[in-house]
Short mmCIF file of C-alpha atoms and ligand atoms in Angstrom, two decimals:
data_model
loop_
_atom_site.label_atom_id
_atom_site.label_comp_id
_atom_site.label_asym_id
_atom_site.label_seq_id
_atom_site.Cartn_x
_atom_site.Cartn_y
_atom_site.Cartn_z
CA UNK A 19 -26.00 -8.64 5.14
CA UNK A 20 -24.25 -11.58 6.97
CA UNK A 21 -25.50 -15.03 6.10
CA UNK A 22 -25.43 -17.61 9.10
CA UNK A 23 -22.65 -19.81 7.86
CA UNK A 24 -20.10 -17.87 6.30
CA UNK A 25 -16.38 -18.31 4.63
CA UNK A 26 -15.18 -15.16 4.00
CA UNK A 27 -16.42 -12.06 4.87
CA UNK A 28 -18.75 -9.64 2.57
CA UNK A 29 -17.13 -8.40 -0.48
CA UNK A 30 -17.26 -4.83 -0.61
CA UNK A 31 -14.10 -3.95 -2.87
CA UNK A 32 -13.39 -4.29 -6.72
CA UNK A 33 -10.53 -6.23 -6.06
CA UNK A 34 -12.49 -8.38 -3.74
CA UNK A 35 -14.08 -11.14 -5.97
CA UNK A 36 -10.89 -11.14 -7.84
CA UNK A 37 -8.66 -12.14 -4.89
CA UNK A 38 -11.84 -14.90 -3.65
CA UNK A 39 -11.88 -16.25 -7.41
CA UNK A 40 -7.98 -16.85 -7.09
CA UNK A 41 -8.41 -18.26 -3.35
CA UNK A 42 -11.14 -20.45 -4.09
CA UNK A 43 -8.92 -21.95 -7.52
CA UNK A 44 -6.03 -22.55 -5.05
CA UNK A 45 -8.55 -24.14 -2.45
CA UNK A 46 -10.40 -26.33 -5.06
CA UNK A 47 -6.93 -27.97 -6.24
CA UNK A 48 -5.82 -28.47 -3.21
CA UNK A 49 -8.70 -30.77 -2.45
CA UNK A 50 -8.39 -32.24 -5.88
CA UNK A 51 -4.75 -32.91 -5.50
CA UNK A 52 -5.89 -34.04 -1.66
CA UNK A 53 -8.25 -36.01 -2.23
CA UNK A 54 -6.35 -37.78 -5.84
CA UNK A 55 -3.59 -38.68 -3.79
CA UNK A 56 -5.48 -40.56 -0.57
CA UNK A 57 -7.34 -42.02 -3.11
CA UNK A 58 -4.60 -43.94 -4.78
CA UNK A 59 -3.10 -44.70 -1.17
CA UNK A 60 -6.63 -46.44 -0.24
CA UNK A 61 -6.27 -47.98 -3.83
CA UNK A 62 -3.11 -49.63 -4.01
CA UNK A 63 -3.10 -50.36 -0.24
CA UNK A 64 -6.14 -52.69 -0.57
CA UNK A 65 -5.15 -54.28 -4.05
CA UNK A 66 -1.36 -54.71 -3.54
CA UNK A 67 -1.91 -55.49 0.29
CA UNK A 68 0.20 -58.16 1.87
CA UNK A 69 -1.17 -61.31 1.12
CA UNK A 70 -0.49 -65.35 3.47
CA UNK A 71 -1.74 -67.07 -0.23
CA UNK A 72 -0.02 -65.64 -3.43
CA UNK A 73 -3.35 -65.48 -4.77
CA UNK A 74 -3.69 -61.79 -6.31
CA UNK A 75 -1.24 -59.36 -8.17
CA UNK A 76 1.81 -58.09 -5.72
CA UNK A 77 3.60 -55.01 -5.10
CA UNK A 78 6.92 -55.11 -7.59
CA UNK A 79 9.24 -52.57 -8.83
CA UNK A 80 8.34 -51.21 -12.50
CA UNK A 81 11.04 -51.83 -15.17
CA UNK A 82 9.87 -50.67 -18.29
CA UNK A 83 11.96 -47.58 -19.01
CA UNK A 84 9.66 -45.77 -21.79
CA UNK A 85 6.54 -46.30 -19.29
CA UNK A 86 8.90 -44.25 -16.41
CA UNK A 87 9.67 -41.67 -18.42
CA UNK A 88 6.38 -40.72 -19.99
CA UNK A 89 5.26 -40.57 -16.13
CA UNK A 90 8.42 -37.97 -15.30
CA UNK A 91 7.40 -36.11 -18.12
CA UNK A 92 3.73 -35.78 -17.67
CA UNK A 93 4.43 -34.93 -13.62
CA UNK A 94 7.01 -32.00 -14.06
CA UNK A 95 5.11 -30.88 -17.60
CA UNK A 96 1.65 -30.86 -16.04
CA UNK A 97 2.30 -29.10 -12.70
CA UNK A 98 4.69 -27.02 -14.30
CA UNK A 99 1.88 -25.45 -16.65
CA UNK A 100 -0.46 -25.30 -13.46
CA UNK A 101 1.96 -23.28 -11.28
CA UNK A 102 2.62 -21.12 -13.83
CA UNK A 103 -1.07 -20.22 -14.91
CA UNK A 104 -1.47 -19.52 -10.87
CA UNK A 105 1.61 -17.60 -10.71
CA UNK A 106 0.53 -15.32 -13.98
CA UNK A 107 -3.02 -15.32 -12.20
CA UNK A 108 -1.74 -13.80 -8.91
CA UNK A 109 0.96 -11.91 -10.05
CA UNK A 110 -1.99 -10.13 -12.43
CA UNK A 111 -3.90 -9.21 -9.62
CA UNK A 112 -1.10 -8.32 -7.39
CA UNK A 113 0.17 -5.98 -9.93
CA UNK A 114 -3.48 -4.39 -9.44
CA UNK A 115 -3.40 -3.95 -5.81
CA UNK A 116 0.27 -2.63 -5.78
CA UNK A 117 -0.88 0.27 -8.46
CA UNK A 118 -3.18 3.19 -7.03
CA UNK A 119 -4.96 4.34 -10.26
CA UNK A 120 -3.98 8.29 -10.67
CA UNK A 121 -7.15 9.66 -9.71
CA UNK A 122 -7.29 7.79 -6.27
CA UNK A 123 -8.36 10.31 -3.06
CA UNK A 124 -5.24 10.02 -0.98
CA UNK A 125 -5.89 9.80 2.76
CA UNK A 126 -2.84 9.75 5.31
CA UNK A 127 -2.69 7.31 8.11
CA UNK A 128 -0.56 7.18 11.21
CA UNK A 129 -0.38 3.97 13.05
CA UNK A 130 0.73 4.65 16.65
CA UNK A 131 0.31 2.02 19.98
CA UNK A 132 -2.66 1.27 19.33
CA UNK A 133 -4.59 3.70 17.29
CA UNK A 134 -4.98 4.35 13.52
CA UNK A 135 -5.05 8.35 13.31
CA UNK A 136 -6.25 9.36 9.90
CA UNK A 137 -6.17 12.46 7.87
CA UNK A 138 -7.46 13.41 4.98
CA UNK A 139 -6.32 16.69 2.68
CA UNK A 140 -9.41 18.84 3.76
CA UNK A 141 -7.78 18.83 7.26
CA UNK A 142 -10.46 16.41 8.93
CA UNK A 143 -8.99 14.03 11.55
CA UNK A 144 -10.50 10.68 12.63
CA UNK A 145 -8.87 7.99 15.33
CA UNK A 146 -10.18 4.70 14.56
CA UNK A 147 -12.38 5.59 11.70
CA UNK A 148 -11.92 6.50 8.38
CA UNK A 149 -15.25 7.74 5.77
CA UNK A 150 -14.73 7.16 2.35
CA UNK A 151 -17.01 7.30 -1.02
CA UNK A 152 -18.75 4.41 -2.66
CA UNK A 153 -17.07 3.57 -6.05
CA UNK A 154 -14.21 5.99 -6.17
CA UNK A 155 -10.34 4.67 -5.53
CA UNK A 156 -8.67 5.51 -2.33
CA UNK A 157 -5.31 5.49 -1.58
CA UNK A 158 -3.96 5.50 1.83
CA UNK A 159 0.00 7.25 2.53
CA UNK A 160 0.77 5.26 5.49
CA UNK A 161 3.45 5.25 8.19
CA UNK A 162 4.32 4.40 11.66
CA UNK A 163 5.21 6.65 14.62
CA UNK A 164 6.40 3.51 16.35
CA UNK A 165 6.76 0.06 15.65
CA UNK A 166 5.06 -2.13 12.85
CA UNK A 167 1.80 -2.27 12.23
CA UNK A 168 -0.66 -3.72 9.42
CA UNK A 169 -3.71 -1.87 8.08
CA UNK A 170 -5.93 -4.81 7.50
CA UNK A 171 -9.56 -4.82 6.08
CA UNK A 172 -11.07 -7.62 5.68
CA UNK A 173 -13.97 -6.89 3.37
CA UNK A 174 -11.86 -5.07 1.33
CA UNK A 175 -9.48 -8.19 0.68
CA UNK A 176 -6.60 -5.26 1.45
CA UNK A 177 -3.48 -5.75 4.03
CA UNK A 178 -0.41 -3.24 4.15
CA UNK A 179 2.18 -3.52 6.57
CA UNK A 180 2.68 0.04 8.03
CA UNK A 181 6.55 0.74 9.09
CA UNK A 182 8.14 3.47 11.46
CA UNK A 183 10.48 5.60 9.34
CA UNK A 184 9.02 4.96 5.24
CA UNK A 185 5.64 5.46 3.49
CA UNK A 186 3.96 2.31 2.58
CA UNK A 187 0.68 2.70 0.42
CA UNK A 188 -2.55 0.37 0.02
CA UNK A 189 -5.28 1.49 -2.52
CA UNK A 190 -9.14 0.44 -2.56
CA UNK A 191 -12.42 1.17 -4.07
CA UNK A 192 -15.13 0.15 -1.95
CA UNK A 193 -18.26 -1.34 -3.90
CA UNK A 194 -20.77 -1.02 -0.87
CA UNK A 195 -22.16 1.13 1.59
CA UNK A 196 -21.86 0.62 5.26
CA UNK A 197 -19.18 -0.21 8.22
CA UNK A 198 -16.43 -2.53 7.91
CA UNK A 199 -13.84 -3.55 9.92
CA UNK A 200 -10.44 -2.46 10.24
CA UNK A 201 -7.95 -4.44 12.11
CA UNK A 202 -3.96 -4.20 12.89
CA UNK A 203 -2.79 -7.42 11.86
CA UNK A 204 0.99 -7.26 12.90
CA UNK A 205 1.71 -8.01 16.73
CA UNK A 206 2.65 -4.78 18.25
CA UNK A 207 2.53 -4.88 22.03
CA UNK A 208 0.23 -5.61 24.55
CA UNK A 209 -2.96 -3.76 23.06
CA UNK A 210 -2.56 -4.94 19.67
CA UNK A 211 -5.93 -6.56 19.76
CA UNK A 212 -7.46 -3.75 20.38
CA UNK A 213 -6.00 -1.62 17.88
CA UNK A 214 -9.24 -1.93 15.52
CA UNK A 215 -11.53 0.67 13.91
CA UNK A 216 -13.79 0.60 11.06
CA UNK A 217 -14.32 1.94 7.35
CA UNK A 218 -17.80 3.89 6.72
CA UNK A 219 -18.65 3.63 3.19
CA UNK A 220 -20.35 6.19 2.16
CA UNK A 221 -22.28 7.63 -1.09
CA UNK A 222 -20.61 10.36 -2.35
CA UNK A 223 -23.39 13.16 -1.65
CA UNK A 224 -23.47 11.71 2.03
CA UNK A 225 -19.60 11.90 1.83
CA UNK A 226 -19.16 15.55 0.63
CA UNK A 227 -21.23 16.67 3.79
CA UNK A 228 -19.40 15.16 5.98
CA UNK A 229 -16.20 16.74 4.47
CA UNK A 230 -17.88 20.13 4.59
CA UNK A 231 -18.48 19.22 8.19
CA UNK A 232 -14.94 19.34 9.07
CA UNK A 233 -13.72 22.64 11.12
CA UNK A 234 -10.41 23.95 10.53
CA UNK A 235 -8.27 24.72 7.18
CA UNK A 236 -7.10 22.43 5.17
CA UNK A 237 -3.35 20.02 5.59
CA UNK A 238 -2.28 21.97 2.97
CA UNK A 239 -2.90 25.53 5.32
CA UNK A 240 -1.63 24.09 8.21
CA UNK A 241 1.65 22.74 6.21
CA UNK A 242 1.94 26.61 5.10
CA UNK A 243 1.56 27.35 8.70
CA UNK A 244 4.52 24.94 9.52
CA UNK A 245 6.55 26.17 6.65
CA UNK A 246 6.58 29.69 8.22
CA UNK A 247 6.71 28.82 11.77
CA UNK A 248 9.60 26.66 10.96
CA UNK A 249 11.84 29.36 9.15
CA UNK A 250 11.96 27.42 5.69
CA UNK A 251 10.87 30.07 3.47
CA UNK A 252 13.72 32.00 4.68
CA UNK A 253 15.54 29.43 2.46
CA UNK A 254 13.12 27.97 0.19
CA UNK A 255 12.63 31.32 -1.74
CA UNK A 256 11.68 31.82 -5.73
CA UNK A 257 15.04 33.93 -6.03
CA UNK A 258 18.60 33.46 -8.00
CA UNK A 259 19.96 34.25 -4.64
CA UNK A 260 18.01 31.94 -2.50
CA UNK A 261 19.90 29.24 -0.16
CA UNK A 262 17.51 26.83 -1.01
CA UNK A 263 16.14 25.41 -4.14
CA UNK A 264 12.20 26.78 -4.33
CA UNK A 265 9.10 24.07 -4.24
CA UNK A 266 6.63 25.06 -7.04
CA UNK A 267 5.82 22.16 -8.83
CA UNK A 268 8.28 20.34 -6.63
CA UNK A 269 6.05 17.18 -6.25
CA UNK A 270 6.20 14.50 -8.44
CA UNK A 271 9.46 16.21 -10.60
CA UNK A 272 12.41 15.19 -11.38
CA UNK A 273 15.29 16.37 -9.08
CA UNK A 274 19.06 16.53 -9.99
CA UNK A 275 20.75 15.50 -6.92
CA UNK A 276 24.58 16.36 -5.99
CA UNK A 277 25.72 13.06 -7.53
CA UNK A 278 24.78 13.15 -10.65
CA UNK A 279 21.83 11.25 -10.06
CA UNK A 280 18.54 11.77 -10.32
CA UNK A 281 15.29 11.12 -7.98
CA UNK A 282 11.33 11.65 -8.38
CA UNK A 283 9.81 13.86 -5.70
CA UNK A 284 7.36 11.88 -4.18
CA UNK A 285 6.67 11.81 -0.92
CA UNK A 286 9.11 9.26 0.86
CA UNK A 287 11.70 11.53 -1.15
CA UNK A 288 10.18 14.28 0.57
CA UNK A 289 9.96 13.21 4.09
CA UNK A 290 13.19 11.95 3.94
CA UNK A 291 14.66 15.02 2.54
CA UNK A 292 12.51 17.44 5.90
CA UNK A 293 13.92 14.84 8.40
CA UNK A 294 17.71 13.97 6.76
CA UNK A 295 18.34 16.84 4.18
CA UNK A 296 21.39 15.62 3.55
CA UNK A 297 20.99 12.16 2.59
CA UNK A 298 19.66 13.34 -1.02
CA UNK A 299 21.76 16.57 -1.69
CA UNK A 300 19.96 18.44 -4.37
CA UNK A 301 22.46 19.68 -7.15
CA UNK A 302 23.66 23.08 -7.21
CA UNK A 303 23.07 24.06 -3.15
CA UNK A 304 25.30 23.91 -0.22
CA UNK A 305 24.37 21.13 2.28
CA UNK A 306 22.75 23.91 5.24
CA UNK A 307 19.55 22.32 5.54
CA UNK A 308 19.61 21.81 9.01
CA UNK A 309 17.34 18.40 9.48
CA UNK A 310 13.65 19.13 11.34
CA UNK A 311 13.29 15.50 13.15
CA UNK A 312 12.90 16.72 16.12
CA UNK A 313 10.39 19.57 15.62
CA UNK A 314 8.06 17.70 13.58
CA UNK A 315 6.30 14.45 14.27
CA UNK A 316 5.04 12.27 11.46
CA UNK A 317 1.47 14.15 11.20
CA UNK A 318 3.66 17.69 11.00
CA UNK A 319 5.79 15.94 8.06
CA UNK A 320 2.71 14.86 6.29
CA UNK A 321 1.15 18.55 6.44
CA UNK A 322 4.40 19.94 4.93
CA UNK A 323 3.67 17.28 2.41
CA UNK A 324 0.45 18.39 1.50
CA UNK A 325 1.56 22.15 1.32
CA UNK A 326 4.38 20.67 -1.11
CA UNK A 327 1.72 19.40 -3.28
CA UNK A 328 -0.12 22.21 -3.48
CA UNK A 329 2.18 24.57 -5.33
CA UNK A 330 1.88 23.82 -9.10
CA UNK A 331 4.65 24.87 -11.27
CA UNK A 332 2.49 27.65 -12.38
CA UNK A 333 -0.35 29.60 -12.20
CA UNK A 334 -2.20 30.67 -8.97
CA UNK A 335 -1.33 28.58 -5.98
CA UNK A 336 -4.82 26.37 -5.49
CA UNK A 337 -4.80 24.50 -2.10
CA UNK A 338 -4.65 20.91 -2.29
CA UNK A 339 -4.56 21.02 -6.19
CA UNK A 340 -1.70 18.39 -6.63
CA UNK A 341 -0.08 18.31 -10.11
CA UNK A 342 -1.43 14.98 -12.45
CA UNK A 343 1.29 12.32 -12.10
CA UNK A 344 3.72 12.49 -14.77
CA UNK A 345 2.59 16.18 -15.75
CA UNK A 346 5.22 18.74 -17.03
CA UNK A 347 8.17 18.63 -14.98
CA UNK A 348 8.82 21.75 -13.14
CA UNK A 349 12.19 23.78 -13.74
CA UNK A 350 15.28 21.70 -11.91
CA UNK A 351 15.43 23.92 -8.90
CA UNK A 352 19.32 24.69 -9.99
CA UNK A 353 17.42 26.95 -12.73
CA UNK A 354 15.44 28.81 -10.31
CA UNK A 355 17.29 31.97 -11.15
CA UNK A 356 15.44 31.53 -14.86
CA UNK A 357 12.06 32.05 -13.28
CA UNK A 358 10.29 35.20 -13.81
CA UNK A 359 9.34 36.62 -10.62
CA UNK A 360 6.36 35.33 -9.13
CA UNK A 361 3.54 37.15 -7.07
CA UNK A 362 3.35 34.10 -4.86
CA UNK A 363 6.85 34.20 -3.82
CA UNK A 364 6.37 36.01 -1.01
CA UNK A 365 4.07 33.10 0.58
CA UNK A 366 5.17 31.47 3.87
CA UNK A 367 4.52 34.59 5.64
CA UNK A 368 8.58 35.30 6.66
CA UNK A 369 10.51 38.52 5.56
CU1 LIG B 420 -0.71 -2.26 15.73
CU2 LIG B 420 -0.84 -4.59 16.08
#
């Protein structure tokens, strides 16, 4: 796969090619430019060198004004137009990268001193690995149980700084099959070279078995789990009466918050809201959340998640079904008291 002399590594991502192509451009004028400007310093050095016999042209200062200010116009006009094609160029493929497309397989990562622990919504857990399918987008929820570090892989063209306390995402769609490497690429402590692991590329047949070879429910299940053991549905009930606002069809809706704002529920609004309830008061409800930091680490928060997501507004309750982005907003939980009772209400398990 490897050739013997190499630049960059394989490219085994879509946006792959498209970041090379732009690195290669910026490479290639920078050599032009380079190689223009020690040119004209060999140039004028040897044909307006210092001379004991005036007997060839000398170095003098240029007078004409029209001649000057054709030159200042052609070098801010000319670089101008350059910088500006590279700047809509990267900006263009940036904007790509930034933008998981909406039916990318989201995976959850966990950076910790020094290990990647990943999870994906089946339940199955890797350290140091993560299996994905050829030729279908995956996006990565990432965060940090310590310090900063940076999911990094190389033949995917991808880097994403991963941060203690937020969600940061990175999105890919590998092109080949096989191993690559993944590398933390932000200094974090002593083992930080060693915090490395690798991508298996799969094809998707190959991929589905080795879902189905997982053991144990799903992130979802053990989020439902959590969600009972935890005492929230005591709260977080489908009733006019309840003390908390209910979370069918919470994810990715609107939610009215105390001060007259509002927020999308997505999941940094969600973690946020499990570990500081109070920082985004939801409208109509007494500020009695109680906040769960301490009883939940960041894998625990990301199975609440899940469960979160997999409550539609309606309908039977199927695991792991997440609503489509931008889908019918579910009743603002102040109207909660609307809703016709639901079968499902009495999931969660508590009285
Ligand atoms: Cu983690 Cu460097």
């Amino acid at each position: 796969m490897s050739r013997p002399v190499q630049l960059l590594p394989d490219q085994a991502s879509t946006v792959a090619p498209r970041v090379d192509a732009l690195f290669y451009f910026l490479c290639g004028i920078s050599i032009l430019v380079s190689l223009a400007i020690v040119g004209v310093i060999f140039y004028f050095a040897v044909r307006y060198r210092r001379r004991t016999v005036e007997r060839g042209p000398m170095a003098g200062q240029v007078i004409d004004h029209e001649d000057t200010r054709r030159m200042e116009v052609a070098w801010i006009a000319i670089p101008l137009v350059v910088f500006l094609g590279i700047f809509y160029w990267g900006a263009k493929v940036f904007a790509t990268m930034s933008e998981p497309p909406a039916d990318a397989l989201t995976v959850y990562v966990v950076g910790k001193r020094w290990m990647w622990k990943t999870q994906h919504a089946g339940g199955q857990r890797e350290i140091n690995q993560l299996h994905v399918p050829v030729g279908q987008p995956v996006k990565l929820v990432m965060t940090s149980e310590d310090v900063i570090h940076s999911f990094y892989v190389p033949a995917f063209r991808v880097k994403q700084d991963v941060l203690p306390g937020r969600y940061t995402t990175l999105w890919f769609e590998a092109t080949s099959i096989g191993n690559f490497h993944l590398f933390c690429a932000e200094y974090c402590g002593t083992k930080h070279s060693q915090m490395v692991g690798e991508i298996v590329v799969m094809e998707p047949a190959a991929f589905q078995s080795w879902l189905g070879g997982g053991s144990g429910g799903t992130m979802a299940e053990a989020g439902e789990k959590r969600f009972g053991d935890l005492g929230c549905s005591t709260c977080h009930r489908e009733e006019a009466q309840a003390r908390g606002p209910h979370l069918r069809g919470l994810f990715g809706s609107s939610v009215k918050l105390q001060d007259g704002t509002t927020v999308v529920a997505d999941e940094s609004y969600l973690r946020e809201s499990i570990l500081d309830p109070r920082a985004k008061q939801v409208a109509g409800y007494e500020p009695i959340m109680p906040t769960y930091a301490s009883q939940l680490g960041e894998e625990g928060v990301l199975e609440l998640i899940a469960y979160i997501k997999s409550r539609p507004a309606t309908g039977s309750a199927a695991p792991a079904a997440a609503p489509p982005p931008g889908g019918a907003p579910a009743p603002a939980p102040a109207d909660a008291g609307n809703a016709p009772p639901h079968p499902a209400a009495a999931d969660g398990g508590a009285p």
